Coordinates of C-alpha atoms in Angstrom, one line a residue:
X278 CA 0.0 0.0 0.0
X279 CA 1.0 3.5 -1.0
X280 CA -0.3 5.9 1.1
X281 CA 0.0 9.9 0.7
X282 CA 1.0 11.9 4.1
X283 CA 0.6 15.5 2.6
X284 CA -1.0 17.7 5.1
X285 CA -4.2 19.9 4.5
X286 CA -2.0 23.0 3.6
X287 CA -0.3 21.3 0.6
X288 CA -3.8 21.1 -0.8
X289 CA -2.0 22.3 -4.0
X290 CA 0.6 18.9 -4.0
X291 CA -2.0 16.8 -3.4
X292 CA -3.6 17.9 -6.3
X293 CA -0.8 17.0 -7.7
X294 CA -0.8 13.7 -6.7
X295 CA -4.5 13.2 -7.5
X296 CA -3.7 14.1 -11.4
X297 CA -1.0 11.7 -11.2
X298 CA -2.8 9.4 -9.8
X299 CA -0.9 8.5 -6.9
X300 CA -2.6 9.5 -4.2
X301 CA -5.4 6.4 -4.4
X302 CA -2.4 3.9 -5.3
X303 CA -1.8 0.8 -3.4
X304 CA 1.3 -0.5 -5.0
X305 CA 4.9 0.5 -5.8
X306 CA 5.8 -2.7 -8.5
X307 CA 4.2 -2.8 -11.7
X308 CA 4.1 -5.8 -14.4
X309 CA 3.4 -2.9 -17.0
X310 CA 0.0 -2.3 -17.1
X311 CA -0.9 -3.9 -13.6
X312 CA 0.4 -3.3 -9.3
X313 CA 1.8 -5.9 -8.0
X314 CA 0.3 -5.7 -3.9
X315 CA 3.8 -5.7 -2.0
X316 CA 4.5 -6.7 1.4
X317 CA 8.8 -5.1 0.9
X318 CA 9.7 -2.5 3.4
X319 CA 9.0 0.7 3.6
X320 CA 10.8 3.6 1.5
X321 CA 9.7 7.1 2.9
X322 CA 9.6 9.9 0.0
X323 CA 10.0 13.1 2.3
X324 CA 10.6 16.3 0.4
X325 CA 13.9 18.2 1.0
X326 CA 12.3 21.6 0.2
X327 CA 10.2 22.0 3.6
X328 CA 10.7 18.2 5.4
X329 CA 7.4 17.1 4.6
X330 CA 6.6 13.4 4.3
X331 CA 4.9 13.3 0.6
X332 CA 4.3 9.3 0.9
X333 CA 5.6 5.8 2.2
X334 CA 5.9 3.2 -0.6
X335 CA 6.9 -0.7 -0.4
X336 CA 9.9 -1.8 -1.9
X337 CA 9.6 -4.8 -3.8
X338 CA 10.0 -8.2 -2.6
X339 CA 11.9 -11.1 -4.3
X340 CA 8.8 -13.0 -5.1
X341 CA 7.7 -9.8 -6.6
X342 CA 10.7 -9.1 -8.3
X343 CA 10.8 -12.8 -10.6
X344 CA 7.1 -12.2 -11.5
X345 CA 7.8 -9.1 -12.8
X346 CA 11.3 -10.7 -14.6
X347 CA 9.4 -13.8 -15.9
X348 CA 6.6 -11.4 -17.4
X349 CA 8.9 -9.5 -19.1
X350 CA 10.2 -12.1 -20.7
X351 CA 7.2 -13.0 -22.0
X352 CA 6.4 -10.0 -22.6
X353 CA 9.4 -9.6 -25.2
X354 CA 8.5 -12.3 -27.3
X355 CA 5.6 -10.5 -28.9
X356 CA 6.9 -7.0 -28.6
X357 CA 9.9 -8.2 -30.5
X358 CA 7.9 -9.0 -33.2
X359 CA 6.4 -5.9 -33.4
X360 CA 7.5 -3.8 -36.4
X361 CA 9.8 -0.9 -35.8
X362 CA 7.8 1.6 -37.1
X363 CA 4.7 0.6 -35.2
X364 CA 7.1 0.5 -31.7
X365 CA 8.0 4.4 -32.8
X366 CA 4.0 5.1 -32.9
X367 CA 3.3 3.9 -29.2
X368 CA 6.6 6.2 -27.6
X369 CA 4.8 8.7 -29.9
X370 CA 1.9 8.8 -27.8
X371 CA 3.7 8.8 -24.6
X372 CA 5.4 12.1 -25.7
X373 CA 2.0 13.3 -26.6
X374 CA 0.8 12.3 -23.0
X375 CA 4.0 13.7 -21.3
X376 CA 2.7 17.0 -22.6
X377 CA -0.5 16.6 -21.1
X378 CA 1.0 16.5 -17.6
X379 CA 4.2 18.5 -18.1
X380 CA 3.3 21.0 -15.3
X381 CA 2.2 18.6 -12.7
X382 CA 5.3 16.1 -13.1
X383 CA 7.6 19.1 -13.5
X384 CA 6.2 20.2 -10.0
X385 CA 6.6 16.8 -8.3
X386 CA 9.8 16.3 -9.8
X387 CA 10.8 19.7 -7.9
X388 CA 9.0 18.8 -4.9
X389 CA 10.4 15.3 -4.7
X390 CA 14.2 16.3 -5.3
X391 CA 14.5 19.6 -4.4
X392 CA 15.5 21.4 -8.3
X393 CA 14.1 24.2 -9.2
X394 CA 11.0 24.3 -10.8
X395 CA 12.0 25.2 -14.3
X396 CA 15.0 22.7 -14.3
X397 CA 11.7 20.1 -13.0
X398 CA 9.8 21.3 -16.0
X399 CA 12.9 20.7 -18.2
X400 CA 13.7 17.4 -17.1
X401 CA 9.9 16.4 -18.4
X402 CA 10.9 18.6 -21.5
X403 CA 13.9 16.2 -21.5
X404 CA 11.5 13.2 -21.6
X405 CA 9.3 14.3 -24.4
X406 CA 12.0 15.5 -26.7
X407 CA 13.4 11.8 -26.3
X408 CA 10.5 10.0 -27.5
X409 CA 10.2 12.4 -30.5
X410 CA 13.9 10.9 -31.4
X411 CA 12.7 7.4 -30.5
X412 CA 10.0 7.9 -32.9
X413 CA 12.6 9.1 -36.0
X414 CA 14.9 6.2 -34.6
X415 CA 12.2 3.5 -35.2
X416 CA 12.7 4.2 -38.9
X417 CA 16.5 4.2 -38.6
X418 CA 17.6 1.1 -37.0
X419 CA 19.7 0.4 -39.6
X420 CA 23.1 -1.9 -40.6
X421 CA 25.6 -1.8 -43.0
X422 CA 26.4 -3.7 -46.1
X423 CA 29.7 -4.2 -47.5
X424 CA 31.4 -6.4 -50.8
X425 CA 31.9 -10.0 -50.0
X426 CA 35.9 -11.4 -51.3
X427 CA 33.1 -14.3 -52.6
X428 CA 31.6 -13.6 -55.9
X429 CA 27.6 -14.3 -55.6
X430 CA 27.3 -13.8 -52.1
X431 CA 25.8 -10.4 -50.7
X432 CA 27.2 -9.3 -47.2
X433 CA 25.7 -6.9 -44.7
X434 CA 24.7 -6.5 -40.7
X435 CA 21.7 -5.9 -39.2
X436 CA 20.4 -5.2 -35.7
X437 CA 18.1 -7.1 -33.2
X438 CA 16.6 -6.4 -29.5
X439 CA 18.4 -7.6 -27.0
X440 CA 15.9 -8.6 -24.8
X441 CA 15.2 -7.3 -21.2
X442 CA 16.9 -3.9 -20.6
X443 CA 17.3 -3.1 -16.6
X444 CA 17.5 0.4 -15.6
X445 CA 18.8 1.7 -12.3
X446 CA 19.0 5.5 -12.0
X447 CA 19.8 8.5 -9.8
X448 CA 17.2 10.8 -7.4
X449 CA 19.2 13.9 -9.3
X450 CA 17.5 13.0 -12.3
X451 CA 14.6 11.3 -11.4
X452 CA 12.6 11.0 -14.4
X453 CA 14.7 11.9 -17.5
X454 CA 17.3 9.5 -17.7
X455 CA 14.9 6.8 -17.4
X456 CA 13.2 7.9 -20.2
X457 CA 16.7 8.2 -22.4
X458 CA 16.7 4.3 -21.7
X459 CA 13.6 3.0 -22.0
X460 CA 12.4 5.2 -24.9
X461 CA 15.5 3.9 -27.5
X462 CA 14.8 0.7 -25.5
X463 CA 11.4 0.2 -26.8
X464 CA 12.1 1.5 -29.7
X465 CA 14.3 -1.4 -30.8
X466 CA 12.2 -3.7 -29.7
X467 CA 13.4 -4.4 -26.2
X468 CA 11.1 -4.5 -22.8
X469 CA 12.3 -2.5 -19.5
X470 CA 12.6 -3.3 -16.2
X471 CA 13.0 -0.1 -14.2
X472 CA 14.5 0.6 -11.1
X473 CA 14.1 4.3 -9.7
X474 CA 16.3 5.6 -7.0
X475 CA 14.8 4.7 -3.3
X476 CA 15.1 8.5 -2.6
X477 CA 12.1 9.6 -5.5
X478 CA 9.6 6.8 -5.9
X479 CA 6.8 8.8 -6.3
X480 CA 8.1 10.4 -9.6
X481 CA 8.3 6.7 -10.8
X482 CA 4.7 6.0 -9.9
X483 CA 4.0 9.1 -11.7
X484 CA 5.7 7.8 -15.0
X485 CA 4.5 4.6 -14.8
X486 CA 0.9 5.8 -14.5
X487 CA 1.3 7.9 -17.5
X488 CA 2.9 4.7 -19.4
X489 CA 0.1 2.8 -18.5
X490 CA -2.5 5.0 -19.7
X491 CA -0.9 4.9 -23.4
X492 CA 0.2 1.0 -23.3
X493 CA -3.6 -0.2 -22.0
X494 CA -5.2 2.1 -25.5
X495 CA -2.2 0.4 -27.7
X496 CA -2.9 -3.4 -26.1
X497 CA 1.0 -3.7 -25.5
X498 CA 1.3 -7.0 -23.6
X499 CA 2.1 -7.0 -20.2
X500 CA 5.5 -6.5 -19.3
X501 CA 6.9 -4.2 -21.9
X502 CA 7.4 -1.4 -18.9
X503 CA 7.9 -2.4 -15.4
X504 CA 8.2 -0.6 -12.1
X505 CA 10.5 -2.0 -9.0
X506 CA 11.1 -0.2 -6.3
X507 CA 13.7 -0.5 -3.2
X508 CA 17.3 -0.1 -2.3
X509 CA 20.8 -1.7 -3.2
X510 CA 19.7 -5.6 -2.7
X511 CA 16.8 -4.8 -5.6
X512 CA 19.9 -3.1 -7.6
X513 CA 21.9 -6.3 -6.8
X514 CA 19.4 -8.5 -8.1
X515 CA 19.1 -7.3 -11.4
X516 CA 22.9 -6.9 -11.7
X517 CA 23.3 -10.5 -11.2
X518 CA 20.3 -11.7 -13.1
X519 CA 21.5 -13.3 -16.1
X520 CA 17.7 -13.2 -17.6
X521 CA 18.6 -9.3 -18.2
X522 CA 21.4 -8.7 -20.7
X523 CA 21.7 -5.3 -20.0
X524 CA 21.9 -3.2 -17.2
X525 CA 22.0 0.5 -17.4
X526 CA 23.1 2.2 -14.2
X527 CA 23.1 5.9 -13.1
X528 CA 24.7 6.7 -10.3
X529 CA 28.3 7.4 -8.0
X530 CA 31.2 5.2 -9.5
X531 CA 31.7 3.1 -6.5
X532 CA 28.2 1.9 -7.2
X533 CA 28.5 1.8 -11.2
X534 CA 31.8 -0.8 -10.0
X535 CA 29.8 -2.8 -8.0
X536 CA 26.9 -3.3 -10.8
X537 CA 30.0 -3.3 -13.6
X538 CA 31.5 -6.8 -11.7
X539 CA 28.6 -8.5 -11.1
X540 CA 27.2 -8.0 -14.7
X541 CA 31.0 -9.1 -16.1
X542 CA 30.8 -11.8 -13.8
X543 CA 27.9 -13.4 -15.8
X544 CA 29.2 -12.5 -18.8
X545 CA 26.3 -9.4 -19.2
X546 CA 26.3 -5.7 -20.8
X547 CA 26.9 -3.2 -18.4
X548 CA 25.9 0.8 -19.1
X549 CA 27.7 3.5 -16.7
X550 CA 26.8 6.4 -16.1
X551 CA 28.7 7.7 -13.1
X552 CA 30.3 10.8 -11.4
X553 CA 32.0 13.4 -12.7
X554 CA 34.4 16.2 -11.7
X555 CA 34.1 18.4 -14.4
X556 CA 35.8 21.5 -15.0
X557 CA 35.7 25.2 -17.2
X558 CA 38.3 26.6 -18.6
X559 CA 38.7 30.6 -18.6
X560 CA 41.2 31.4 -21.3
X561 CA 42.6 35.4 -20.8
X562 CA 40.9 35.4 -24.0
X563 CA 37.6 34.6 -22.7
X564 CA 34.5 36.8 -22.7
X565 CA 34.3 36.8 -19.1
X566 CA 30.7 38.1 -19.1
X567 CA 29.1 35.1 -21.1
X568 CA 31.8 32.7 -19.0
X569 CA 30.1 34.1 -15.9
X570 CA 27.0 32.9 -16.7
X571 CA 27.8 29.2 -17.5
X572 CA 30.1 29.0 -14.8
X573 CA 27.6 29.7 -12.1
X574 CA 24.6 28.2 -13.8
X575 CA 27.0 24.8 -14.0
X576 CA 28.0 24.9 -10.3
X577 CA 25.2 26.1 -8.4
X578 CA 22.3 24.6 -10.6
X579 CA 20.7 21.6 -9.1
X580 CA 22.1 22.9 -6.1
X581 CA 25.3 21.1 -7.3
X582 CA 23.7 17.6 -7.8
X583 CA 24.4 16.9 -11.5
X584 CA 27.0 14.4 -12.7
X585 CA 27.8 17.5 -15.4
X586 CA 28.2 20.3 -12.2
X587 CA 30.7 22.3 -12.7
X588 CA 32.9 21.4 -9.9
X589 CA 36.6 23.2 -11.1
X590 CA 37.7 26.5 -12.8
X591 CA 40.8 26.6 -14.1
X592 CA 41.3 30.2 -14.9
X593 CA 44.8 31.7 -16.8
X594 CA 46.4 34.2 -14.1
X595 CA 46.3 37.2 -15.9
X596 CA 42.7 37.4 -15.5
X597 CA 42.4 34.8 -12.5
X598 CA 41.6 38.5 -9.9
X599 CA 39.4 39.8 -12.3
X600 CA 36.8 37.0 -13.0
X601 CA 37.0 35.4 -9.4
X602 CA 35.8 39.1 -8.5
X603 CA 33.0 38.6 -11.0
X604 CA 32.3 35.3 -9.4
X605 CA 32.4 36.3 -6.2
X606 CA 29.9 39.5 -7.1
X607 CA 27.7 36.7 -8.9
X608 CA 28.0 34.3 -5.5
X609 CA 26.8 37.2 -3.3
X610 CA 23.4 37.8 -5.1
X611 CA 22.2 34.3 -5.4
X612 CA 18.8 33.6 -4.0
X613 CA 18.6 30.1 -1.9
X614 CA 15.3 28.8 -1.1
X615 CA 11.9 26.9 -1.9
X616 CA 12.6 25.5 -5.7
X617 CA 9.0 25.9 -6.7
X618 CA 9.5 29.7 -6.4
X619 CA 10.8 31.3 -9.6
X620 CA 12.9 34.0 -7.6
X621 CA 15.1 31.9 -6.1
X622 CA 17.8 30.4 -7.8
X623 CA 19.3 27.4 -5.7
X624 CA 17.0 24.9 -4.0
X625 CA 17.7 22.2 -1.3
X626 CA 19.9 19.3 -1.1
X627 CA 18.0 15.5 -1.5
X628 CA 18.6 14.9 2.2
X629 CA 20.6 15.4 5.2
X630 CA 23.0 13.0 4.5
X631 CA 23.8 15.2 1.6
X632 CA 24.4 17.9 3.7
X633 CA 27.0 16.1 6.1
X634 CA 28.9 15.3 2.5
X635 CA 29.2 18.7 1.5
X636 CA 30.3 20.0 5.0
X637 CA 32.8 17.6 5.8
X638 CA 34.3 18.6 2.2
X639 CA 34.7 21.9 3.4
X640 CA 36.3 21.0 6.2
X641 CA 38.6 18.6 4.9
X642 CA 39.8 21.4 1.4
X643 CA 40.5 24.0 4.4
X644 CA 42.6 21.2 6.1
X645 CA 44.4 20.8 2.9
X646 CA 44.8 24.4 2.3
X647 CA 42.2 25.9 0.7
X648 CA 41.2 29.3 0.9
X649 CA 37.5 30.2 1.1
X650 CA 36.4 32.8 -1.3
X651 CA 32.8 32.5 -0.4
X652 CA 32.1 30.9 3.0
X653 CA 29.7 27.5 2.8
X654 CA 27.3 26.6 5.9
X655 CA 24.1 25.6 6.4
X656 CA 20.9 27.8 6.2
X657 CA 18.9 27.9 9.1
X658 CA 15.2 29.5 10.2
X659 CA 12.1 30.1 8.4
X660 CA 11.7 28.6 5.0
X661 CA 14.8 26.4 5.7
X662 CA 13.2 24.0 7.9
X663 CA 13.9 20.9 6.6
X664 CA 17.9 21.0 7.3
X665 CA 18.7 20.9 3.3
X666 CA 19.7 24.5 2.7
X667 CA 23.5 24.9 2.0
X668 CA 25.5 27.8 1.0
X669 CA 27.1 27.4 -2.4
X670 CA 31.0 28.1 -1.2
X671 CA 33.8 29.1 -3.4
X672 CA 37.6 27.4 -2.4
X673 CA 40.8 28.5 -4.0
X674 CA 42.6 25.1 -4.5
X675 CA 45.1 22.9 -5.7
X676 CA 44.4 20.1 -8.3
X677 CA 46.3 18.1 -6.7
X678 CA 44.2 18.2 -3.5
X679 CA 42.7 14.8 -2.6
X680 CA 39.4 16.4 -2.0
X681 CA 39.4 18.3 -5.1
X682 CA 40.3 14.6 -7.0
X683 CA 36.5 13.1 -5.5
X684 CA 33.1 14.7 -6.6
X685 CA 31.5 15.9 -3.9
X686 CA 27.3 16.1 -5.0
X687 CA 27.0 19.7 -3.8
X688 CA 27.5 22.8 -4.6
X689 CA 31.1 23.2 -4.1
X690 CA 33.5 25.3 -6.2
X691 CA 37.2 24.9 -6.4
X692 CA 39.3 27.7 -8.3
X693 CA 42.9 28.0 -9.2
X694 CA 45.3 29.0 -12.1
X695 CA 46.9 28.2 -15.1
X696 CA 49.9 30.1 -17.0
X697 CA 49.9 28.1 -20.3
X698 CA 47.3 25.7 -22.2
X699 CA 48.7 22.9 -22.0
X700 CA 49.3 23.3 -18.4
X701 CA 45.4 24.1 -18.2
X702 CA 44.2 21.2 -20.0
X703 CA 46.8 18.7 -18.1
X704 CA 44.8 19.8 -14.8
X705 CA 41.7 19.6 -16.2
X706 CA 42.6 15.8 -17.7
X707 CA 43.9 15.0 -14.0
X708 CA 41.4 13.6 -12.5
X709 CA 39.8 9.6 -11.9
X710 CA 36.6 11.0 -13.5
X711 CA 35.8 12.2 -17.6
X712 CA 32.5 13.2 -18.1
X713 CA 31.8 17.1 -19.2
X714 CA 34.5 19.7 -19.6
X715 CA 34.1 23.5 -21.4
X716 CA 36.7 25.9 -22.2
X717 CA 35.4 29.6 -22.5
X718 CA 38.1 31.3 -25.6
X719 CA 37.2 33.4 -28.5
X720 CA 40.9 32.2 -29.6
X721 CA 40.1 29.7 -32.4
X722 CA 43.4 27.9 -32.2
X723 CA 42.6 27.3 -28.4
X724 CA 39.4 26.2 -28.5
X725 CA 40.6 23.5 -31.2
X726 CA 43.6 22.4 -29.4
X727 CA 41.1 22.0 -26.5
X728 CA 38.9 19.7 -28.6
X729 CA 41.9 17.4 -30.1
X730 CA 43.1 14.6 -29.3
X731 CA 46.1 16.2 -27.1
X732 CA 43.0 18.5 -25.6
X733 CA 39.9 17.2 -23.1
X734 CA 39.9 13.4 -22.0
X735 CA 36.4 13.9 -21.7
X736 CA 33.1 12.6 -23.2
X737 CA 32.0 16.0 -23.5
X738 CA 34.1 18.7 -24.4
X739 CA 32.3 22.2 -25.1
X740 CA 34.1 25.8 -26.2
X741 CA 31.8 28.5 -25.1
X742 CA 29.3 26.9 -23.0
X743 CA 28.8 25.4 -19.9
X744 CA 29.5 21.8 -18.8
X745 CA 26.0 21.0 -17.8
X746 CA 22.6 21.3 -20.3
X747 CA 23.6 18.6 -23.3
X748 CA 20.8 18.0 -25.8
X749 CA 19.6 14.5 -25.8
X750 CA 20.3 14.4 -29.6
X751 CA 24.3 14.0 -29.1
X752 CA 25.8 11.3 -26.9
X753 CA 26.2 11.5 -23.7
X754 CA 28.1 9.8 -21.1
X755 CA 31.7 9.8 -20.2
X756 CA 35.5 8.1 -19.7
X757 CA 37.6 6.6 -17.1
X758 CA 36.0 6.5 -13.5
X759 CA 32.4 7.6 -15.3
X760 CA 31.9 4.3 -16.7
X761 CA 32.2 4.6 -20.2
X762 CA 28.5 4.4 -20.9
X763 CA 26.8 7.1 -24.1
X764 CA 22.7 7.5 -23.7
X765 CA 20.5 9.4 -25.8
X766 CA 21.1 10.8 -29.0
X767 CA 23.8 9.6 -32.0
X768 CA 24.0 6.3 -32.1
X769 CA 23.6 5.1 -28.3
X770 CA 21.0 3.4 -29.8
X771 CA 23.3 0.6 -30.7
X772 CA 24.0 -0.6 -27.0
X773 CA 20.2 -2.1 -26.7
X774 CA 20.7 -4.3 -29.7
X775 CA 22.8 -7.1 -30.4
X776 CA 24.9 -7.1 -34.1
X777 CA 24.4 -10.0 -36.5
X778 CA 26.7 -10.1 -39.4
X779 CA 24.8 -11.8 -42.9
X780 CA 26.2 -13.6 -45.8
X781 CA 24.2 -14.9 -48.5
X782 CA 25.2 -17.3 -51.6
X783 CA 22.7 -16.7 -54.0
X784 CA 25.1 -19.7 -56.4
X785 CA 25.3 -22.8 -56.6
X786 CA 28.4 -23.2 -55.9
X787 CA 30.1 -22.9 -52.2
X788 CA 34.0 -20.9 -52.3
X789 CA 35.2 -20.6 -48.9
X790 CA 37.0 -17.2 -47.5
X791 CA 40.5 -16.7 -47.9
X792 CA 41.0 -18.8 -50.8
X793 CA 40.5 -21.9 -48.3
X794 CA 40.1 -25.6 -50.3
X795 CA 38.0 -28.1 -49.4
X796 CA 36.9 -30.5 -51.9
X797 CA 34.6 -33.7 -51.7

């Protein structure tokens, strides 16, 4: 049983909850178009923008959890067989229905985990401009053909579903990423077992809902999208479940290891996405205005809890006084408080644990030498009642710091210098993590010497912009200690389909490759 805590004075939320229809819910697993009654423990969704308790779901239990694997492989032998094109329709429709309830996901997202309320409403943004390239995709899943050595016999590849595609993410993004799997997922051909973070369940109940709504009017078989809920042992089942041959995980890199050897263990596909410690750039031939801008919007927004925050500026010394000034200007007029309020511009942390994190980092940079630019804390009295309020802080630092080396999931901001380029992009590569990095030039030679090979180690590598905001139609995902993983746009696609290579003799005769004899 679900069961909605919101008191009388969130009337507002619980209307919410009533259009999402989660306020009369009385599970927290879904086979796809049904709830699974669950008897798991207890996961508490309170929100971190005033400490309210929004809800208590069940997790599910292991009983649960094989019906819902058995189901779905049922489930895939008929959606397999479903042409492409027809696939592309149904995600079609669950973009159309994502429009519908924009507003009131976007809010719950907010309310839930604690970003703003335009950043919620872009994360649903997010979801519906990924099923519009799932639908173009559905008509693209194409192979390659290429000359056999044989005459009369045709060569070329094409590409099949893989089967069941698991999906653990993060509470940072609570909705979106999901949606970058499953959409492409479904797309070619594959059914989705989905595993949202134990910290935003109700934002899954949401989606699920909405799915279910558009799957029940299409007659898409049971199991094609399913809902499990709980904590690391649910995670650890589906990462040793050799019934699921791929497992896309969100999340901090010690976790993405642990799901990365139990799914090599079996012999499975594993796809990371994990931290990042990404840094900016500012070249003395930067506009320092327009650097300002994505400098703060990429470490503050979120309240520092993307894997793409901007967590290092590397600024050349001749203008290192001049744009920390900026910065610290910039620092001084930010507005923190409730996300749903459009005038403030840094919302809560997901919990108090969180908090803890960010202030122990503080401590431990000043222990290692760091100088405070802009003092952290923690932001106490009315409005801030829930304990999740931090100061975003500003520490002049040394790459080489250990704390500086870890991603701290808050908003956190280390600065130091550079004299020359390569110096600049030799800090910038040393670190254990490779997701996003910028560099803010109008020096053309720069910006391409940044973006070659000798330049970011990266996955994302951006002149002129930030290092947070990509567009779902490139890649994304990252190297080294991020996982290696791409989602999204390009041709992530790939990674939920398994490769088969053709040849075809259209003779009567049978030559083998490389000249090979072998007469009867």
């Amino acid at each position: 049983m679900l069961s909605v805590y919101l008191p009388r004075k969130k009337l507002h939320m619980q209307k919410i909850l009533k259009q999402l229809k989660i306020a009369k819910l009385n599970s927290g697993t879904s086979t796809g178009l049904k709830w699974l009654p669950s008897k798991g423990e207890k996961l508490h969704s309170y929100s971190p923008v005033d400490g309210t308790l929004i809800g208590t779901a069940y997790s599910t239990t292991r009983n649960d959890y094989d019906k819902v694997v058995k189901t779905a492989q049922e489930a895939f032998q008929t959606w397999r067989l479903l042409p492409a094109p027809k696939r592309g329709e149904i995600v079609r429709q669950v973009g159309d229905e994502l429009r519908k309830f924009k507003q009131p996901l976007g809010e719950l997202v907010s309310y839930e985990m604690g970003k703003s309320l335009q950043e919620g409403l872009g994360e649903v943004q997010e979801m519906i401009d990924i099923c519009d390239f799932a639908v173009g995709l559905s008509r693209q899943l194409h192979g390659l053909s290429m000359h056999s050595e044989r005459p009369g016999h045709r060569m070329y590849e094409q590409y099949h579903p893989l089967g069941i595609v698991g999906i653990i993410s993060a509470f940072n993004f609570p909705v979106a990423v999901w949606s970058w799997n499953s959409m492409l997922a479904w797309a070619c051909g594959d059914v989705c077992i989905w595993k949202p973070s134990e910290k935003t369940p109700l934002t899954a109940i949401a989606c699920q809902n909405i799915i279910q709504s558009v799957f029940k009017k299409n007659q898409v078989p049971e199991g094609v999208c399913c809902l499990i809920n709980g904590g690391r042992e649910v995670g650890e089942w589906m990462s040793k479940d050799a019934r699921i041959p791929l497992v896309s995980a969100t999340g901090s890199t010690r976790m993405g290891k642990a799901v990365a050897s139990a799914v090599a263990e079996r012999l499975g596909r594993s796809l990371l996405e994990l931290g990042g410690n990404n840094a900016i750039i500012i070249s003395s031939e930067a506009d320092l205005d327009m650097a300002l801008i994505g400098c703060v919007f990429g470490a503050v927004g979120t309240a520092g809890q993307r894997c793409t925050t901007t967590r290092r500026l590397i600024i050349h010394e001749k203008v290192y006084k001049k744009f920390t000034d900026k910065l610290v200007n910039a620092y001084n007029q930010l507005k923190i408080g409730n996300p749903l309020s459009e005038k403030n511009h840094v919302g809560p942390l997901i919990d108090k644990d969180a908090v803890q994190a960010y202030l122990n980092a503080i401590e431990t940079a000043k222990a290692e030498g760091g100088k405070m630019l802009v003092e952290g804390g923690v932001l106490k009295g009315k409005g801030y009642e829930s304990g999740c309020y931090v100061k975003p802080c500003i520490i002049e630092a040394k790459n080489t710091f250990n704390i500086v080396q870890h991603e701290t999931f808050a908003p956190i901001l280390y600065v130091m210098k550079y004299k020359t380029l390569e110096e600049a992009i030799a800090m910038q590569n040393n670190v254990p993590q490779g997701l996003s990095s910028a560099m803010m030039t109008l020096n053309l030679r720069e910006a391409e010497q940044f973006l070659s090979c000798a330049g970011s180690d990266c996955g994302i590598a951006n002149v002129n912009i930030g290092t947070s905001g990509a567009e779902i139609g490139g890649a994304f995902g990252g190297e080294k200690e991020t996982g290696g993983g791409r989602e999204s746009g390009s041709d992530a696609w790939k990674v939920y389909m398994r490769r088969q290579t053709n040849t075809i003799n259209y003779t009567n005769k049978l030559p083998l490759a490389q000249g090979i004899k072998f007469d009867l």
